[in-house]
Amino acid sequence: MNKAKIAIFGCGWLGEPLAFALQAQGWLVSVCRRDTEQVDRLVLSGLDAHVINVTASQVIGDVGAWCAQAEVVIVMLPPRSKSQTPDIYQQQINQLVIALQAQHVKKVIFVSTTGVYAQGDHLLTETSPLKQGSVLVDAEKKMQAAFSSIILRFSGLVDKNRTPARFLAGKQLEAGLTPTNLIHQADCIAVISQLLAQDWQPDIYNVSTENGLARADFYIAATAHAGLIPPVFTNANSQPKRSVSSQKILQYLNYQFQYPNILTWLTNGT
């Protein structure tokens, strides 16, 4: 027997494998992307996919065909800091909220990031201070005001095709003593899957491996393993206590990360 319908806004690096995972678990899954060719590819691969594009002034596409009667909508709409101004993202979120409300959506999982936290040399929990003026903080609040929402704050996302070594190879960097905060794609998918299997409870959760190595140690080892030029770090502006706590989600789901040590996974494949 099929489970309820799950609609996913954004079917890219995380959304696509999540969609296949949920479909394999028996959920009715509907996804959307902006690009027609990508949507055609997703349809051929077996997904119910639709062309939906959200702009600052409207949502273009058949929103009803995508998310009508969805039990939960999973929103993956990050700001494009290099190609748009913050106000455009805020307007996009506004338009998406209006479109979802028009379809009588009640429950939303909003994928955010631990980048919403304000600077400070302390352990980051879900109640830590947030960045003033952050468009993602604003988006979280809008989702919470409009829907019964679960906010997932993921740390840096990695998998075999998105290895962290290449991001910093050869660079001159500060904050060498600040911990690395990363999470594997497989754990992101598993956490979302398990949340959907629970009785619905709106909340906010960090999702990040804990007790990461200092950035200098991690990225020098990661680039060496990949055969890349290592970055050069200084300890200036380090925040050695700035690690992300995921204890709230781990305890709630009684979950253990599949990849608790990203450097071990990266260098040993385990």
Tab-separated table of C-alpha atoms in Angstrom:
chain	number	residue	atom	x	y	z
A	1	MET	CA	0.000	0.000	0.000
A	2	ASN	CA	1.306	3.451	-0.928
A	3	LYS	CA	1.904	6.011	1.778
A	4	ALA	CA	0.779	9.644	1.514
A	5	LYS	CA	2.053	12.066	-1.111
A	6	ILE	CA	5.288	13.978	-0.563
A	7	ALA	CA	6.051	16.941	-2.837
A	8	ILE	CA	9.665	18.101	-3.150
A	9	PHE	CA	10.503	21.624	-4.297
A	10	GLY	CA	13.998	21.437	-5.737
A	11	CYS	CA	15.201	18.154	-7.197
A	12	GLY	CA	18.941	18.626	-7.385
A	13	TRP	CA	21.913	17.197	-5.499
A	14	LEU	CA	19.858	16.256	-2.437
A	15	GLY	CA	16.290	16.352	-3.720
A	16	GLU	CA	16.734	13.797	-6.499
A	17	PRO	CA	18.223	10.932	-4.444
A	18	LEU	CA	15.783	11.782	-1.649
A	19	ALA	CA	12.881	11.452	-4.089
A	20	PHE	CA	14.019	8.009	-5.221
A	21	ALA	CA	14.590	6.908	-1.630
A	22	LEU	CA	11.123	8.004	-0.529
A	23	GLN	CA	9.521	6.442	-3.586
A	24	ALA	CA	11.255	3.150	-2.796
A	25	GLN	CA	9.819	3.364	0.734
A	26	GLY	CA	6.297	3.542	-0.679
A	27	TRP	CA	5.607	7.268	-0.595
A	28	LEU	CA	3.883	8.919	-3.536
A	29	VAL	CA	6.517	11.438	-4.617
A	30	SER	CA	6.202	14.479	-6.843
A	31	VAL	CA	9.146	16.727	-7.657
A	32	CYS	CA	9.822	19.924	-9.559
A	33	ARG	CA	12.672	21.759	-11.238
A	34	ARG	CA	13.035	24.920	-13.316
A	35	ASP	CA	14.725	23.272	-16.285
A	36	THR	CA	12.511	21.470	-18.828
A	37	GLU	CA	15.275	19.127	-19.969
A	38	GLN	CA	16.023	18.086	-16.401
A	39	VAL	CA	12.336	17.497	-15.736
A	40	ASP	CA	12.099	15.342	-18.869
A	41	ARG	CA	15.084	13.336	-17.623
A	42	LEU	CA	13.457	12.854	-14.224
A	43	VAL	CA	10.210	11.682	-15.818
A	44	LEU	CA	12.124	9.150	-17.915
A	45	SER	CA	13.846	7.944	-14.743
A	46	GLY	CA	10.486	7.186	-13.130
A	47	LEU	CA	9.618	10.273	-11.112
A	48	ASP	CA	6.475	12.384	-11.244
A	49	ALA	CA	8.229	15.611	-12.196
A	50	HIS	CA	6.952	19.067	-13.117
A	51	VAL	CA	8.410	22.321	-14.421
A	52	ILE	CA	7.983	24.933	-11.683
A	53	ASN	CA	9.883	28.202	-11.475
A	54	VAL	CA	9.522	30.742	-8.684
A	55	THR	CA	10.396	34.349	-9.442
A	56	ALA	CA	10.178	37.515	-7.393
A	57	SER	CA	6.664	38.156	-8.708
A	58	GLN	CA	5.047	34.765	-9.328
A	59	VAL	CA	5.312	30.995	-9.392
A	60	ILE	CA	5.291	29.735	-12.966
A	61	GLY	CA	3.953	26.264	-13.716
A	62	ASP	CA	1.163	23.930	-12.676
A	63	VAL	CA	1.628	24.053	-8.904
A	64	GLY	CA	-1.524	22.010	-8.335
A	65	ALA	CA	-0.309	19.121	-10.476
A	66	TRP	CA	2.901	19.103	-8.493
A	67	CYS	CA	1.737	19.439	-4.880
A	68	ALA	CA	-2.065	19.167	-4.659
A	69	GLN	CA	-3.088	16.913	-1.756
A	70	ALA	CA	0.506	16.514	-0.583
A	71	GLU	CA	0.777	15.458	3.048
A	72	VAL	CA	4.141	17.230	3.335
A	73	VAL	CA	6.038	19.594	1.051
A	74	ILE	CA	9.834	19.545	1.349
A	75	VAL	CA	11.271	22.911	0.324
A	76	MET	CA	14.843	23.107	-0.937
A	77	LEU	CA	15.215	26.684	-2.123
A	78	PRO	CA	18.568	28.149	-1.072
A	79	PRO	CA	19.499	31.757	-1.827
A	80	ARG	CA	21.751	32.238	-4.851
A	81	SER	CA	24.183	34.654	-3.297
A	82	LYS	CA	26.250	35.050	-6.474
A	83	SER	CA	23.394	35.678	-8.901
A	84	GLN	CA	20.685	37.519	-6.996
A	85	THR	CA	20.227	40.158	-4.333
A	86	PRO	CA	18.827	39.198	-0.921
A	87	ASP	CA	15.518	40.945	-1.558
A	88	ILE	CA	14.890	38.756	-4.612
A	89	TYR	CA	15.212	35.628	-2.481
A	90	GLN	CA	12.833	37.051	0.102
A	91	GLN	CA	10.301	37.754	-2.625
A	92	GLN	CA	10.723	34.235	-4.013
A	93	ILE	CA	9.989	32.771	-0.586
A	94	ASN	CA	6.920	35.000	-0.323
A	95	GLN	CA	5.647	33.809	-3.697
A	96	LEU	CA	6.261	30.166	-2.835
A	97	VAL	CA	4.406	30.512	0.479
A	98	ILE	CA	1.411	32.052	-1.324
A	99	ALA	CA	1.417	29.269	-3.932
A	100	LEU	CA	1.580	26.519	-1.298
A	101	GLN	CA	-1.168	28.111	0.767
A	102	ALA	CA	-3.359	28.232	-2.331
A	103	GLN	CA	-2.981	24.440	-2.523
A	104	HIS	CA	-3.931	24.129	1.170
A	105	VAL	CA	-0.543	22.771	2.142
A	106	LYS	CA	-0.346	22.329	5.911
A	107	LYS	CA	3.034	20.728	6.620
A	108	VAL	CA	6.446	21.812	5.351
A	109	ILE	CA	9.991	20.582	5.871
A	110	PHE	CA	12.271	23.518	5.092
A	111	VAL	CA	15.907	22.696	4.361
A	112	SER	CA	18.114	25.394	5.850
A	113	THR	CA	21.732	25.496	7.001
A	114	THR	CA	23.811	25.882	10.138
A	115	GLY	CA	25.137	28.987	8.404
A	116	VAL	CA	22.193	30.850	9.973
A	117	TYR	CA	24.010	31.060	13.317
A	118	ALA	CA	25.680	34.275	14.429
A	119	GLN	CA	29.423	34.366	14.957
A	120	GLY	CA	30.662	33.177	18.328
A	121	ASP	CA	33.135	30.729	19.803
A	122	HIS	CA	30.643	28.338	21.368
A	123	LEU	CA	28.754	25.107	20.747
A	124	LEU	CA	25.939	25.669	18.269
A	125	THR	CA	22.560	24.351	19.365
A	126	GLU	CA	19.130	25.087	17.951
A	127	THR	CA	18.739	27.941	20.443
A	128	SER	CA	22.037	29.669	19.649
A	129	PRO	CA	21.865	33.292	18.423
A	130	LEU	CA	21.057	33.735	14.741
A	131	LYS	CA	22.547	36.110	12.184
A	132	GLN	CA	20.835	39.457	12.065
A	133	GLY	CA	19.511	40.227	8.594
A	134	SER	CA	19.976	36.695	7.254
A	135	VAL	CA	17.559	35.930	4.408
A	136	LEU	CA	17.555	32.266	5.442
A	137	VAL	CA	16.552	33.159	8.992
A	138	ASP	CA	13.774	35.256	7.481
A	139	ALA	CA	12.722	32.327	5.258
A	140	GLU	CA	12.634	29.964	8.238
A	141	LYS	CA	10.361	32.358	10.109
A	142	LYS	CA	8.035	32.744	7.141
A	143	MET	CA	7.690	28.983	6.785
A	144	GLN	CA	6.984	28.633	10.496
A	145	ALA	CA	4.368	31.397	10.385
A	146	ALA	CA	2.568	29.972	7.344
A	147	PHE	CA	2.750	26.211	7.958
A	148	SER	CA	3.335	23.540	10.560
A	149	SER	CA	7.058	23.401	9.837
A	150	ILE	CA	10.110	21.306	10.550
A	151	ILE	CA	13.306	23.286	9.949
A	152	LEU	CA	16.397	21.223	9.159
A	153	ARG	CA	19.701	23.055	9.464
A	154	PHE	CA	22.278	20.999	7.590
A	155	SER	CA	26.001	21.643	7.786
A	156	GLY	CA	28.295	21.399	4.752
A	157	LEU	CA	26.945	18.726	2.413
A	158	VAL	CA	29.204	15.999	1.017
A	159	ASP	CA	29.083	12.744	-0.923
A	160	LYS	CA	31.319	10.911	-3.395
A	161	ASN	CA	30.582	13.496	-6.102
A	162	ARG	CA	30.826	16.496	-3.782
A	163	THR	CA	34.031	16.001	-1.846
A	164	PRO	CA	35.078	18.826	0.478
A	165	ALA	CA	38.751	18.749	-0.533
A	166	ARG	CA	38.249	20.522	-3.843
A	167	PHE	CA	36.504	23.530	-2.296
A	168	LEU	CA	39.562	24.805	-0.422
A	169	ALA	CA	42.506	23.282	-2.312
A	170	GLY	CA	45.423	25.671	-2.720
A	171	LYS	CA	43.798	28.579	-0.874
A	172	GLN	CA	45.217	30.882	1.782
A	173	LEU	CA	42.816	30.757	4.729
A	174	GLU	CA	42.286	31.783	8.329
A	175	ALA	CA	40.499	30.033	11.205
A	176	GLY	CA	42.592	26.890	11.087
A	177	LEU	CA	41.494	25.824	14.576
A	178	THR	CA	37.751	26.144	13.919
A	179	PRO	CA	36.052	22.704	13.729
A	180	THR	CA	34.769	21.301	10.449
A	181	ASN	CA	30.999	20.839	10.386
A	182	LEU	CA	29.889	18.522	7.588
A	183	ILE	CA	27.167	15.968	6.846
A	184	HIS	CA	26.951	13.150	4.308
A	185	GLN	CA	24.106	13.056	1.797
A	186	ALA	CA	23.075	9.578	2.975
A	187	ASP	CA	22.521	10.875	6.507
A	188	CYS	CA	20.466	13.824	5.206
A	189	ILE	CA	18.194	11.405	3.347
A	190	ALA	CA	17.912	9.022	6.287
A	191	VAL	CA	17.027	11.815	8.733
A	192	ILE	CA	14.290	13.184	6.464
A	193	SER	CA	12.932	9.683	5.859
A	194	GLN	CA	12.767	8.926	9.569
A	195	LEU	CA	11.130	12.266	10.361
A	196	LEU	CA	8.394	11.508	7.829
A	197	ALA	CA	7.816	8.156	9.503
A	198	GLN	CA	7.174	9.822	12.887
A	199	ASP	CA	4.010	11.466	14.114
A	200	TRP	CA	4.296	15.038	12.862
A	201	GLN	CA	5.877	17.436	15.313
A	202	PRO	CA	7.002	20.900	14.138
A	203	ASP	CA	10.482	21.785	15.407
A	204	ILE	CA	13.997	22.907	14.461
A	205	TYR	CA	16.941	20.510	14.189
A	206	ASN	CA	20.650	20.738	13.456
A	207	VAL	CA	21.990	17.929	11.291
A	208	SER	CA	25.781	17.751	11.364
A	209	THR	CA	28.448	15.278	12.330
A	210	GLU	CA	29.907	16.250	15.681
A	211	ASN	CA	33.393	16.824	17.082
A	212	GLY	CA	34.932	17.492	13.685
A	213	LEU	CA	38.656	17.970	13.244
A	214	ALA	CA	40.073	21.460	13.118
A	215	ARG	CA	39.721	22.915	9.618
A	216	ALA	CA	43.465	22.966	9.015
A	217	ASP	CA	43.902	19.303	9.977
A	218	PHE	CA	40.834	18.169	8.042
A	219	TYR	CA	41.409	20.000	4.773
A	220	ILE	CA	45.138	19.368	4.611
A	221	ALA	CA	44.492	15.638	5.037
A	222	ALA	CA	41.575	15.700	2.594
A	223	THR	CA	43.513	17.479	-0.153
A	224	ALA	CA	46.528	15.225	0.340
A	225	HIS	CA	44.294	12.169	-0.128
A	226	ALA	CA	42.822	13.684	-3.284
A	227	GLY	CA	46.230	14.608	-4.695
A	228	LEU	CA	45.400	18.318	-4.611
A	229	ILE	CA	47.426	21.312	-3.450
A	230	PRO	CA	46.770	21.678	0.289
A	231	PRO	CA	45.392	24.937	1.637
A	232	VAL	CA	47.534	27.071	3.943
A	233	PHE	CA	45.852	28.048	7.200
A	234	THR	CA	46.664	30.534	9.898
A	235	ASN	CA	45.025	30.407	13.316
A	236	ALA	CA	43.762	33.987	13.055
A	237	ASN	CA	40.053	34.392	13.857
A	238	SER	CA	39.755	30.749	14.907
A	239	GLN	CA	36.759	29.659	16.950
A	240	PRO	CA	37.837	26.268	18.346
A	241	LYS	CA	34.590	25.723	20.273
A	242	ARG	CA	32.329	26.440	17.291
A	243	SER	CA	31.066	22.907	16.704
A	244	VAL	CA	27.500	22.008	15.785
A	245	SER	CA	25.464	19.883	18.171
A	246	SER	CA	23.042	17.388	16.615
A	247	GLN	CA	22.027	15.834	19.922
A	248	LYS	CA	18.436	17.012	19.576
A	249	ILE	CA	17.737	15.130	16.320
A	250	LEU	CA	19.859	12.126	17.316
A	251	GLN	CA	17.925	11.678	20.541
A	252	TYR	CA	14.518	12.372	18.990
A	253	LEU	CA	14.972	9.759	16.250
A	254	ASN	CA	17.286	7.472	18.239
A	255	TYR	CA	19.516	7.858	15.203
A	256	GLN	CA	23.188	7.130	14.636
A	257	PHE	CA	24.996	8.760	11.732
A	258	GLN	CA	26.005	6.389	8.954
A	259	TYR	CA	29.068	8.572	8.376
A	260	PRO	CA	29.991	10.032	11.774
A	261	ASN	CA	33.580	10.764	10.728
A	262	ILE	CA	33.749	12.494	7.357
A	263	LEU	CA	37.542	12.283	7.074
A	264	THR	CA	37.450	8.528	7.688
A	265	TRP	CA	34.795	8.158	5.006
A	266	LEU	CA	36.747	10.384	2.627
A	267	THR	CA	40.109	8.660	3.027
A	268	ASN	CA	39.047	5.070	3.659
A	269	GLY	CA	35.673	4.837	1.968
A	270	THR	CA	34.037	3.779	5.238
